[in-house]
């Protein structure tokens, strides 16, 4: 009898303590969840449309998407030819270790050869690189590209990182598409929800 | 592992502390469910602290944004509504638990020798709770927040000579403004909570010095293991009493969550409808009243037809609680052994508190004022006449511990 | 004085808080029940709000509410009024109106326009600043009781006004529209209802189970002293 009542108590103790633990875990959940980005933050992550009608070669349009600076640039014929060489400098020439949408996984890291869209955040420590399209504007071998003044990282005009600089990977390319030839939508691969625009 | 445990225990004796205060803390077995109200209050305090921290992440203490920041939090932050309602309903449940806890003290004479200090520290906690509840009520910056602040700050102006200056000093402006909101915010989230934590600590330490009272009113040595023949009458706090507390706390939490999920505003009692209108200094609501838990004091304020005396009586109704241990001249502690007069007076007192609570929420018509005055007199009568009726009544002989 | 009279008087005093000396204090409103889980009704109401209310009133706290945005109610497009427009009574924001005014009152107000002496007035709010938003739909109602009669008899809402000339839709269809609008206003005042009611049962069942086992454990411990 004594043994039986003891095991009953053990059982009840186990049930109450384990249920309490489960309850505490569930009670945690809403608090953890509440720290995630709210609807307002989510809305700024919605795609944005940019008019690129007047964009000339060697020019840059800077916009904000998800709070990040996005550069839209237009490359010249010479620059495109330069990119095709690929040799000898990029660290990750085929962008195997870098982030870009599937449809931009090519030598130019873009949908069109001339228009290049890139997240202007250095993959080293998050500074914003400067767009330097002119030849020899950073050093005498400079073929045009992005230069990060914080720690001297260098990227070519497809955002590919050069060797012997601190940045490990190429600049990130955001998802985008062209609904027509004068407009670019950043933040989506195809037409979708642009209600918050 | 146990070696590390021993090492730590010698330097920070947590296990020893818990053993001494839980397992080797003895109470009388007649302790009943009324004795779990403190545990509920403690849990509600934890709810308030945690939900408060998370509210703080989104609340903006400016007159322009206070109201909308709360609305945005409730609508745009995942589970923001839950956190806000936990805090709102939690405040009311905290007061419910404390009122029941105080009623228990009145019922079983827990304020009497040697627990006078314990009782007084509890009254301080109660007054701090009122201060926290009031400053918190201001923060949403709804109509009632604003006008209640105006009214309560005007209490200060009754003080002769310095009153007006004091009111301006407290609100930091010539009217209630953003400055006032900011400082009430600081009081609500930092200053008052720090003081209340201190006093809760004092309250618990004081309790463990003198030991818990009990419905039979018998004296128990809280720190001495009972003799063998007393083992069924004097029981250790852990695991026995704590298992009862746990059960009561879970039931209270179930009720609490039921309200949070199904009636978070509790029909306008916990979250008043009129406070869902942003503050407007140009329009006074036609009927101002405080939340239910402060309503009796507001009724007393209105019952007295004089500004200065009204405020004095309102504060007296709180201050008089401090003197309770010395007003009660009865030789016994518990209502179980007190005479008819004490029991009757307690019933009348409870009724008057409830009725004052009611009259504090309805408009002050003549009939209402008449009854408010009657119940105000009964409220104070319970205390003022206590030295008399506790002396003349015949009490039953309380049991001895054997 | 008899108790019932006293209670009635007390209720009257309570009612007169809403607006001193208004006729609405004497009108008994029907109890309106709104079920915001009826998504169809809510979005129907949102569409009606967009059509008839959003021209003047904002819904500023529903910035990212799908129902509202789908109906075209975007706080960014809400009309802006200066403080002194509308003779100092600019159209208020309606995000919380269902809580602050109460559904029953809103029902009366939204259906309370009557035509008298060449202009509209509202039985629930005399000389209201809001012009009748839908005279074309509702048609003209007229007052069938004098203010003195209303004060004396405490009539029900439908006893006070009567449809005189009908509008472009039937009275029944108009009722449906108001009902849908109320659904939307209630939904807008507290969009947490849906989430609350979906978690509520689980939470409560869990807490009751926990309480039950805690009770058994407590009984088990106290059996030591039997």
mmCIF file of C-alpha atoms in Angstrom, chain B residues 40-194:
data_model
loop_
_atom_site.group_PDB
_atom_site.id
_atom_site.type_symbol
_atom_site.label_atom_id
_atom_site.label_comp_id
_atom_site.label_asym_id
_atom_site.label_seq_id
_atom_site.Cartn_x
_atom_site.Cartn_y
_atom_site.Cartn_z
ATOM 1 C CA UNK B 40 -1.055 34.344 -6.860
ATOM 2 C CA UNK B 41 0.003 37.957 -6.325
ATOM 3 C CA UNK B 42 3.623 36.924 -6.714
ATOM 4 C CA UNK B 43 2.906 35.168 -10.016
ATOM 5 C CA UNK B 44 0.907 38.152 -11.263
ATOM 6 C CA UNK B 45 3.856 40.377 -10.412
ATOM 7 C CA UNK B 46 6.041 38.172 -12.606
ATOM 8 C CA UNK B 47 3.473 38.419 -15.418
ATOM 9 C CA UNK B 48 3.496 42.202 -15.093
ATOM 10 C CA UNK B 49 7.279 42.429 -15.143
ATOM 11 C CA UNK B 50 7.696 40.178 -18.187
ATOM 12 C CA UNK B 51 4.838 41.608 -20.237
ATOM 13 C CA UNK B 52 5.961 45.087 -19.182
ATOM 14 C CA UNK B 53 9.458 44.543 -20.523
ATOM 15 C CA UNK B 54 8.044 43.538 -23.888
ATOM 16 C CA UNK B 55 5.584 46.441 -23.977
ATOM 17 C CA UNK B 56 8.533 48.693 -23.368
ATOM 18 C CA UNK B 57 10.084 47.592 -26.653
ATOM 19 C CA UNK B 58 7.319 49.265 -28.642
ATOM 20 C CA UNK B 59 5.804 51.957 -26.450
ATOM 21 C CA UNK B 60 6.778 55.571 -27.216
ATOM 22 C CA UNK B 61 6.334 57.921 -24.220
ATOM 23 C CA UNK B 62 5.350 61.084 -26.039
ATOM 24 C CA UNK B 63 1.940 62.696 -26.199
ATOM 25 C CA UNK B 64 1.959 62.454 -29.990
ATOM 26 C CA UNK B 65 2.810 58.781 -30.214
ATOM 27 C CA UNK B 66 1.854 57.080 -26.952
ATOM 28 C CA UNK B 67 -1.669 56.172 -28.024
ATOM 29 C CA UNK B 68 -0.814 55.125 -31.560
ATOM 30 C CA UNK B 69 2.309 53.206 -30.539
ATOM 31 C CA UNK B 70 0.116 50.940 -28.412
ATOM 32 C CA UNK B 71 -2.397 50.496 -31.223
ATOM 33 C CA UNK B 72 0.375 49.669 -33.685
ATOM 34 C CA UNK B 73 1.915 47.233 -31.268
ATOM 35 C CA UNK B 74 -1.407 45.442 -30.824
ATOM 36 C CA UNK B 75 -2.040 45.260 -34.544
ATOM 37 C CA UNK B 76 1.332 44.964 -36.219
ATOM 38 C CA UNK B 77 3.647 43.126 -33.842
ATOM 39 C CA UNK B 78 3.289 39.321 -33.672
ATOM 40 C CA UNK B 79 1.341 38.620 -30.454
ATOM 41 C CA UNK B 80 1.514 42.300 -29.530
ATOM 42 C CA UNK B 81 -2.152 42.137 -28.563
ATOM 43 C CA UNK B 82 -1.449 39.241 -26.212
ATOM 44 C CA UNK B 83 1.370 41.038 -24.434
ATOM 45 C CA UNK B 84 -0.693 44.175 -24.012
ATOM 46 C CA UNK B 85 -3.765 42.323 -22.750
ATOM 47 C CA UNK B 86 -1.634 40.253 -20.354
ATOM 48 C CA UNK B 87 -0.429 43.511 -18.830
ATOM 49 C CA UNK B 88 -3.857 45.132 -18.697
ATOM 50 C CA UNK B 89 -5.723 42.141 -17.292
ATOM 51 C CA UNK B 90 -2.691 41.293 -15.132
ATOM 52 C CA UNK B 91 -3.002 44.631 -13.335
ATOM 53 C CA UNK B 92 -6.590 43.881 -12.369
ATOM 54 C CA UNK B 93 -5.784 40.314 -11.319
ATOM 55 C CA UNK B 94 -2.879 41.565 -9.244
ATOM 56 C CA UNK B 95 -5.302 43.791 -7.355
ATOM 57 C CA UNK B 96 -7.860 41.005 -7.006
ATOM 58 C CA UNK B 97 -5.179 38.779 -5.477
ATOM 59 C CA UNK B 98 -3.979 41.539 -3.155
ATOM 60 C CA UNK B 99 -7.506 42.394 -2.004
ATOM 61 C CA UNK B 100 -8.169 38.745 -1.190
ATOM 62 C CA UNK B 101 -4.770 38.558 0.509
ATOM 63 C CA UNK B 102 -5.642 41.587 2.654
ATOM 64 C CA UNK B 103 -9.074 40.195 3.427
ATOM 65 C CA UNK B 104 -7.386 37.018 4.650
ATOM 66 C CA UNK B 105 -5.295 39.145 7.020
ATOM 67 C CA UNK B 106 -8.424 40.821 8.385
ATOM 68 C CA UNK B 107 -10.226 37.510 8.679
ATOM 69 C CA UNK B 108 -7.573 35.676 10.643
ATOM 70 C CA UNK B 109 -5.945 38.607 12.413
ATOM 71 C CA UNK B 110 -2.653 38.226 10.594
ATOM 72 C CA UNK B 111 -1.770 41.827 11.464
ATOM 73 C CA UNK B 112 -1.760 41.215 15.230
ATOM 74 C CA UNK B 113 1.251 40.831 17.473
ATOM 75 C CA UNK B 114 3.893 39.733 16.475
ATOM 76 C CA UNK B 115 3.069 40.472 12.826
ATOM 77 C CA UNK B 116 2.528 44.242 13.010
ATOM 78 C CA UNK B 117 5.571 45.014 10.915
ATOM 79 C CA UNK B 118 4.652 42.347 8.381
ATOM 80 C CA UNK B 119 1.233 43.957 7.992
ATOM 81 C CA UNK B 120 2.655 47.458 7.707
ATOM 82 C CA UNK B 121 5.159 46.425 5.042
ATOM 83 C CA UNK B 122 2.201 44.914 3.191
ATOM 84 C CA UNK B 123 0.291 48.186 3.364
ATOM 85 C CA UNK B 124 3.332 49.954 1.925
ATOM 86 C CA UNK B 125 3.366 47.455 -0.943
ATOM 87 C CA UNK B 126 -0.340 48.082 -1.508
ATOM 88 C CA UNK B 127 0.190 51.856 -1.635
ATOM 89 C CA UNK B 128 3.094 51.394 -4.045
ATOM 90 C CA UNK B 129 0.856 49.205 -6.188
ATOM 91 C CA UNK B 130 -1.664 52.021 -6.335
ATOM 92 C CA UNK B 131 1.096 54.402 -7.376
ATOM 93 C CA UNK B 132 2.282 52.006 -10.078
ATOM 94 C CA UNK B 133 -1.222 51.321 -11.313
ATOM 95 C CA UNK B 134 -1.987 55.019 -11.507
ATOM 96 C CA UNK B 135 1.211 56.014 -13.293
ATOM 97 C CA UNK B 136 0.720 53.070 -15.656
ATOM 98 C CA UNK B 137 -2.822 54.147 -16.357
ATOM 99 C CA UNK B 138 -1.491 57.463 -17.644
ATOM 100 C CA UNK B 139 0.782 55.899 -20.242
ATOM 101 C CA UNK B 140 -1.723 54.946 -22.998
ATOM 102 C CA UNK B 141 -2.610 58.658 -23.112
ATOM 103 C CA UNK B 142 -6.282 58.106 -23.703
ATOM 104 C CA UNK B 143 -8.983 60.473 -22.508
ATOM 105 C CA UNK B 144 -9.152 58.936 -19.033
ATOM 106 C CA UNK B 145 -5.366 58.828 -18.739
ATOM 107 C CA UNK B 146 -5.202 62.527 -19.348
ATOM 108 C CA UNK B 147 -8.121 63.644 -17.221
ATOM 109 C CA UNK B 148 -7.335 61.305 -14.350
ATOM 110 C CA UNK B 149 -3.854 62.829 -14.289
ATOM 111 C CA UNK B 150 -5.332 66.311 -14.223
ATOM 112 C CA UNK B 151 -7.666 65.386 -11.375
ATOM 113 C CA UNK B 152 -5.094 63.553 -9.278
ATOM 114 C CA UNK B 153 -2.435 66.212 -9.662
ATOM 115 C CA UNK B 154 -5.019 68.756 -8.523
ATOM 116 C CA UNK B 155 -5.160 66.864 -5.215
ATOM 117 C CA UNK B 156 -1.855 68.529 -4.430
ATOM 118 C CA UNK B 157 -3.338 71.990 -4.815
ATOM 119 C CA UNK B 158 -5.320 71.536 -1.590
ATOM 120 C CA UNK B 159 -2.103 71.873 0.386
ATOM 121 C CA UNK B 160 -2.023 75.446 1.708
ATOM 122 C CA UNK B 161 0.603 77.874 0.340
ATOM 123 C CA UNK B 162 2.782 75.369 -1.527
ATOM 124 C CA UNK B 163 0.098 73.240 -3.246
ATOM 125 C CA UNK B 164 0.012 75.023 -6.601
ATOM 126 C CA UNK B 165 3.771 75.121 -6.841
ATOM 127 C CA UNK B 166 3.989 71.457 -5.905
ATOM 128 C CA UNK B 167 1.470 70.475 -8.583
ATOM 129 C CA UNK B 168 3.455 72.388 -11.199
ATOM 130 C CA UNK B 169 6.649 70.803 -9.983
ATOM 131 C CA UNK B 170 5.180 67.320 -10.295
ATOM 132 C CA UNK B 171 3.762 67.846 -13.762
ATOM 133 C CA UNK B 172 6.874 69.751 -14.903
ATOM 134 C CA UNK B 173 4.780 72.221 -16.857
ATOM 135 C CA UNK B 174 1.919 74.614 -16.303
ATOM 136 C CA UNK B 175 -0.468 71.978 -17.601
ATOM 137 C CA UNK B 176 -0.289 68.197 -17.887
ATOM 138 C CA UNK B 177 1.933 67.665 -20.923
ATOM 139 C CA UNK B 178 4.500 65.478 -22.616
ATOM 140 C CA UNK B 179 6.911 66.263 -19.783
ATOM 141 C CA UNK B 180 4.436 64.842 -17.275
ATOM 142 C CA UNK B 181 3.966 61.742 -19.386
ATOM 143 C CA UNK B 182 7.722 61.137 -19.587
ATOM 144 C CA UNK B 183 8.276 61.362 -15.857
ATOM 145 C CA UNK B 184 5.269 59.186 -15.032
ATOM 146 C CA UNK B 185 6.731 56.693 -17.482
ATOM 147 C CA UNK B 186 10.020 56.763 -15.549
ATOM 148 C CA UNK B 187 8.153 56.299 -12.258
ATOM 149 C CA UNK B 188 6.064 53.462 -13.620
ATOM 150 C CA UNK B 189 8.800 51.378 -15.171
ATOM 151 C CA UNK B 190 11.788 52.059 -12.940
ATOM 152 C CA UNK B 191 11.337 54.023 -9.744
ATOM 153 C CA UNK B 192 8.227 52.461 -8.207
ATOM 154 C CA UNK B 193 8.995 48.887 -9.284
ATOM 155 C CA UNK B 194 12.437 49.097 -7.664
#
